[in-house]
Amino acid sequence: MPLIMITNDDGVDAPGLRILAEALGTLGRAIIIAPERDNSAASHSLTMRRPLRVREISADVYAIDGTPADCVMVGIKKVLPARPDLVASGINPGANLGDDINYSGTVSAAREGTLLEIPSLAVSLATANGEPCLYPVAARQALILAAELLERGMPPNTLFNVNVPNRPAVEILGRRYTRQGRRLYDNAIQETFDPWGQRHYWIGGGTPRWSKEPETDVQAVQAGYVSVTPLHLDMTNHQVLQGLLAK
Ligand SMILES: [Mg+2]
């Protein structure tokens, strides 16, 4: 029976995590190892200046007082009874498209799984602010992809970044394999003043501008498709490298 590690960046109590574990639990033994608290936008940070505590919440559910990457690293090396066959991260309430990938804790958890040579995927639901999250729709897509990955495996050094439109299953047009687009934010830094008149800056929110390039994750989700982007651990710009070496 496959062993599947489920994690996220929203914390162990997040509804998307439990729904993902329930769905993938039909493929094997799903064990949750997730951060104690919300770690959204924690990216791939590791906790190195204090020890980490693992708390067993119930059967096959563990919380770690660290980041998503901590959970995957400590989870795989110290908590799980064996090496997992799959790491699934999510379901994040909010898309992880284009430039978001750089900041995403959801994607970084899957990236850590890939660094440890386990097939990994990150699953996010592309919601608009305040909209109810249709988690079961994304869970169903995650289940289909996870079954494929368990059967066929994953190319080395590669993870899947999956974004599902937040719409009823009948309104999802299909799956598209995509490349990473650009998702740019206007006014992403709010200026506020504290009671003493001191100026502060608050990062978050802002209005996303969508890149118009074709075949991107951004474009697929906007058009109503499930976007699956194969991300590579190697961030080298090979084209530029070839040019530099040719000089
Ligand atoms: Mg999150």
Short mmCIF file of C-alpha atoms and ligand atoms in Angstrom, two decimals:
data_model
loop_
_atom_site.label_atom_id
_atom_site.label_comp_id
_atom_site.label_asym_id
_atom_site.label_seq_id
_atom_site.Cartn_x
_atom_site.Cartn_y
_atom_site.Cartn_z
CA MET A 1 0.00 0.00 0.00
CA PRO A 2 1.52 3.37 -0.98
CA LEU A 3 2.54 5.71 1.83
CA ILE A 4 1.51 9.29 1.14
CA MET A 5 2.66 12.30 3.12
CA ILE A 6 0.17 15.16 3.25
CA THR A 7 1.30 18.63 4.25
CA ASN A 8 0.47 22.29 3.65
CA ASP A 9 1.41 25.82 4.60
CA ASP A 10 -1.89 26.84 6.20
CA GLY A 11 -1.49 24.79 9.35
CA VAL A 12 -2.68 21.43 10.60
CA ASP A 13 -6.25 22.62 11.21
CA ALA A 14 -6.82 23.92 7.68
CA PRO A 15 -9.85 22.38 5.94
CA GLY A 16 -8.01 21.96 2.62
CA LEU A 17 -5.42 19.72 4.29
CA ARG A 18 -7.97 17.35 5.78
CA ILE A 19 -9.95 17.09 2.54
CA LEU A 20 -6.76 16.33 0.59
CA ALA A 21 -5.80 13.62 3.12
CA GLU A 22 -9.26 12.10 2.88
CA ALA A 23 -9.12 12.00 -0.93
CA LEU A 24 -5.58 10.58 -1.21
CA GLY A 25 -6.31 8.18 1.65
CA THR A 26 -8.27 6.14 -0.91
CA LEU A 27 -4.96 5.41 -2.71
CA GLY A 28 -2.96 4.29 0.31
CA ARG A 29 -2.04 5.30 3.83
CA ALA A 30 -2.13 9.10 4.07
CA ILE A 31 -0.21 10.60 6.98
CA ILE A 32 -0.57 14.31 7.75
CA ILE A 33 2.53 16.17 8.96
CA ALA A 34 1.81 19.89 8.82
CA PRO A 35 2.82 23.15 10.50
CA GLU A 36 1.13 24.03 13.81
CA ARG A 37 0.18 27.45 12.44
CA ASP A 38 -0.40 29.30 9.19
CA ASN A 39 2.89 29.59 7.30
CA SER A 40 1.58 31.05 4.05
CA ALA A 41 4.33 32.85 2.11
CA ALA A 42 6.98 31.13 4.25
CA SER A 43 8.54 29.94 1.00
CA HIS A 44 11.27 27.34 1.52
CA SER A 45 12.57 28.64 4.86
CA LEU A 46 13.99 26.19 7.39
CA THR A 47 13.98 26.68 11.17
CA MET A 48 17.59 26.41 12.29
CA ARG A 49 17.86 28.59 15.42
CA ARG A 50 15.64 26.52 17.70
CA PRO A 51 14.61 22.87 18.00
CA LEU A 52 11.37 21.62 16.46
CA ARG A 53 8.65 19.80 18.34
CA VAL A 54 6.52 17.09 16.76
CA ARG A 55 3.05 16.75 18.28
CA GLU A 56 0.90 13.70 17.56
CA ILE A 57 -2.66 14.99 17.30
CA SER A 58 -4.44 11.75 16.41
CA ALA A 59 -3.75 8.59 14.42
CA ASP A 60 -1.64 9.57 11.38
CA VAL A 61 -1.91 13.31 12.09
CA TYR A 62 1.15 15.23 13.32
CA ALA A 63 1.90 18.92 13.78
CA ILE A 64 5.36 20.48 13.83
CA ASP A 65 6.02 23.98 15.17
CA GLY A 66 7.93 24.93 12.06
CA THR A 67 7.65 25.76 8.37
CA PRO A 68 6.31 23.60 5.54
CA ALA A 69 9.87 22.71 4.48
CA ASP A 70 10.67 21.74 8.11
CA CYS A 71 7.62 19.46 8.11
CA VAL A 72 8.69 17.64 4.95
CA MET A 73 12.32 17.31 5.97
CA VAL A 74 11.68 16.19 9.58
CA GLY A 75 8.55 14.29 8.58
CA ILE A 76 10.26 12.14 5.98
CA LYS A 77 13.49 11.61 7.89
CA LYS A 78 12.13 11.18 11.43
CA VAL A 79 8.35 10.79 11.70
CA LEU A 80 7.08 8.59 8.88
CA PRO A 81 7.44 4.81 9.33
CA ALA A 82 9.06 4.53 5.86
CA ARG A 83 10.00 6.65 2.86
CA PRO A 84 6.77 7.95 1.34
CA ASP A 85 5.80 7.17 -2.25
CA LEU A 86 4.32 10.63 -2.68
CA VAL A 87 4.27 14.05 -1.00
CA ALA A 88 1.14 16.14 -1.56
CA SER A 89 0.91 19.73 -0.33
CA GLY A 90 -2.35 21.67 -0.04
CA ILE A 91 -5.06 22.28 -0.75
CA ASN A 92 -4.14 25.93 -0.50
CA PRO A 93 -7.07 28.38 -0.45
CA GLY A 94 -5.70 30.71 -3.11
CA ALA A 95 -3.82 30.19 -6.36
CA ASN A 96 -0.07 29.73 -6.59
CA LEU A 97 0.53 30.98 -10.10
CA GLY A 98 3.43 32.67 -11.86
CA ASP A 99 5.59 34.70 -9.49
CA ASP A 100 3.61 33.46 -6.46
CA ILE A 101 5.60 30.24 -6.71
CA ASN A 102 8.66 32.06 -5.32
CA TYR A 103 6.89 32.90 -2.07
CA SER A 104 4.56 29.94 -1.70
CA GLY A 105 4.91 27.64 1.30
CA THR A 106 2.57 25.18 -0.43
CA VAL A 107 4.87 24.84 -3.44
CA SER A 108 8.03 24.82 -1.29
CA ALA A 109 6.77 21.83 0.70
CA ALA A 110 6.47 19.91 -2.57
CA ARG A 111 9.89 21.22 -3.62
CA GLU A 112 11.41 19.86 -0.41
CA GLY A 113 9.82 16.49 -1.19
CA THR A 114 11.44 16.65 -4.63
CA LEU A 115 14.83 17.51 -3.09
CA LEU A 116 14.44 14.31 -1.05
CA GLU A 117 13.71 12.47 -4.33
CA ILE A 118 10.04 11.74 -3.61
CA PRO A 119 7.43 12.43 -6.34
CA SER A 120 5.66 15.57 -5.09
CA LEU A 121 2.83 17.85 -6.01
CA ALA A 122 1.41 21.12 -4.71
CA VAL A 123 -2.33 21.73 -5.05
CA SER A 124 -3.95 25.17 -4.86
CA LEU A 125 -7.48 26.38 -5.39
CA ALA A 126 -7.71 29.56 -7.45
CA THR A 127 -10.23 31.48 -5.38
CA ALA A 128 -11.18 35.12 -5.52
CA ASN A 129 -11.19 36.99 -2.20
CA GLY A 130 -14.06 35.98 0.08
CA GLU A 131 -15.42 33.33 -2.28
CA PRO A 132 -16.28 29.96 -0.66
CA CYS A 133 -13.62 27.33 -1.42
CA LEU A 134 -14.77 24.33 -3.43
CA TYR A 135 -12.16 22.02 -1.88
CA PRO A 136 -13.76 18.72 -3.03
CA VAL A 137 -13.33 19.82 -6.67
CA ALA A 138 -9.58 20.34 -6.16
CA ALA A 139 -9.33 17.15 -4.06
CA ARG A 140 -10.80 15.15 -6.94
CA GLN A 141 -8.21 16.59 -9.36
CA ALA A 142 -5.43 15.89 -6.83
CA LEU A 143 -6.63 12.30 -6.52
CA ILE A 144 -6.52 11.72 -10.30
CA LEU A 145 -3.02 13.21 -10.58
CA ALA A 146 -1.72 11.39 -7.50
CA ALA A 147 -2.94 8.07 -8.90
CA GLU A 148 -1.09 8.82 -12.16
CA LEU A 149 2.09 9.77 -10.30
CA LEU A 150 2.02 6.64 -8.14
CA GLU A 151 1.67 4.54 -11.28
CA ARG A 152 4.08 6.33 -13.63
CA GLY A 153 6.46 8.09 -11.24
CA MET A 154 7.90 11.56 -11.78
CA PRO A 155 10.89 12.69 -13.84
CA PRO A 156 13.86 13.44 -11.54
CA ASN A 157 14.20 16.89 -9.95
CA THR A 158 10.66 17.78 -11.00
CA LEU A 159 7.49 18.62 -9.08
CA PHE A 160 3.97 19.35 -10.21
CA ASN A 161 2.40 22.69 -9.34
CA VAL A 162 -1.34 22.20 -9.69
CA ASN A 163 -3.89 25.01 -9.68
CA VAL A 164 -7.60 24.24 -9.85
CA PRO A 165 -10.22 26.83 -10.79
CA ASN A 166 -12.68 27.43 -7.94
CA ARG A 167 -15.75 26.40 -9.84
CA PRO A 168 -18.14 23.43 -9.80
CA ALA A 169 -16.68 20.23 -11.30
CA VAL A 170 -19.01 20.37 -14.31
CA GLU A 171 -17.61 23.81 -15.19
CA ILE A 172 -13.99 22.62 -15.26
CA LEU A 173 -13.00 22.33 -18.90
CA GLY A 174 -10.16 19.83 -18.49
CA ARG A 175 -6.45 19.76 -17.71
CA ARG A 176 -3.70 21.81 -19.34
CA TYR A 177 0.04 21.32 -18.98
CA THR A 178 1.47 24.79 -18.67
CA ARG A 179 4.58 26.86 -18.07
CA GLN A 180 5.04 29.35 -15.25
CA GLY A 181 3.58 32.73 -16.16
CA ARG A 182 3.92 36.15 -14.58
CA ARG A 183 1.43 37.39 -12.03
CA LEU A 184 2.25 40.93 -11.03
CA TYR A 185 0.76 42.87 -8.15
CA ASP A 186 -0.08 46.56 -7.95
CA ASN A 187 -0.28 48.24 -4.55
CA ALA A 188 0.91 45.15 -2.70
CA ILE A 189 2.39 47.29 0.11
CA GLN A 190 -0.11 49.16 2.28
CA GLU A 191 1.09 52.17 4.29
CA THR A 192 -0.41 52.51 7.76
CA PHE A 193 0.26 54.59 10.90
CA ASP A 194 0.34 53.32 14.47
CA PRO A 195 -1.31 55.29 17.36
CA TRP A 196 2.00 57.21 17.81
CA GLY A 197 2.10 58.38 14.24
CA GLN A 198 4.84 56.00 13.24
CA ARG A 199 4.64 54.88 9.63
CA HIS A 200 4.41 51.13 8.91
CA TYR A 201 4.28 49.01 5.79
CA TRP A 202 2.07 45.96 5.42
CA ILE A 203 2.83 43.54 2.58
CA GLY A 204 -0.15 41.66 1.18
CA GLY A 205 -3.27 42.04 -0.87
CA GLY A 206 -2.86 44.25 -3.89
CA THR A 207 -4.46 43.89 -7.26
CA PRO A 208 -3.04 41.11 -9.42
CA ARG A 209 -2.26 41.88 -13.04
CA TRP A 210 -2.17 38.86 -15.26
CA SER A 211 0.44 38.31 -17.89
CA LYS A 212 -1.03 37.76 -21.32
CA GLU A 213 1.50 35.20 -22.60
CA PRO A 214 -0.05 32.00 -23.96
CA GLU A 215 0.26 28.51 -22.47
CA THR A 216 0.90 29.75 -18.95
CA ASP A 217 -0.53 28.56 -15.62
CA VAL A 218 -2.21 31.95 -15.20
CA GLN A 219 -3.94 31.73 -18.55
CA ALA A 220 -5.13 28.12 -18.16
CA VAL A 221 -6.77 28.76 -14.78
CA GLN A 222 -8.41 31.94 -16.03
CA ALA A 223 -9.83 29.98 -18.96
CA GLY A 224 -11.31 27.35 -16.60
CA TYR A 225 -8.72 24.56 -16.91
CA VAL A 226 -6.78 22.72 -14.24
CA SER A 227 -3.20 23.91 -14.67
CA VAL A 228 -0.35 21.42 -14.14
CA THR A 229 3.10 23.01 -14.36
CA PRO A 230 6.15 20.76 -14.13
CA LEU A 231 8.65 22.79 -12.09
CA HIS A 232 12.35 21.98 -12.12
CA LEU A 233 14.76 22.26 -9.20
CA ASP A 234 17.45 23.56 -11.55
CA MET A 235 16.87 27.31 -11.86
CA THR A 236 19.75 27.76 -14.31
CA ASN A 237 18.88 29.74 -17.42
CA HIS A 238 20.45 27.23 -19.81
CA GLN A 239 20.02 29.44 -22.85
CA VAL A 240 21.96 32.27 -21.23
CA LEU A 241 24.54 29.82 -19.95
CA GLN A 242 25.14 28.48 -23.46
CA GLY A 243 25.56 32.04 -24.69
CA LEU A 244 28.04 32.86 -21.94
CA LEU A 245 30.04 29.69 -22.57
CA ALA A 246 30.13 30.38 -26.33
CA LYS A 247 31.85 33.77 -25.84
MG MG B 1 -1.46 29.12 2.30
#
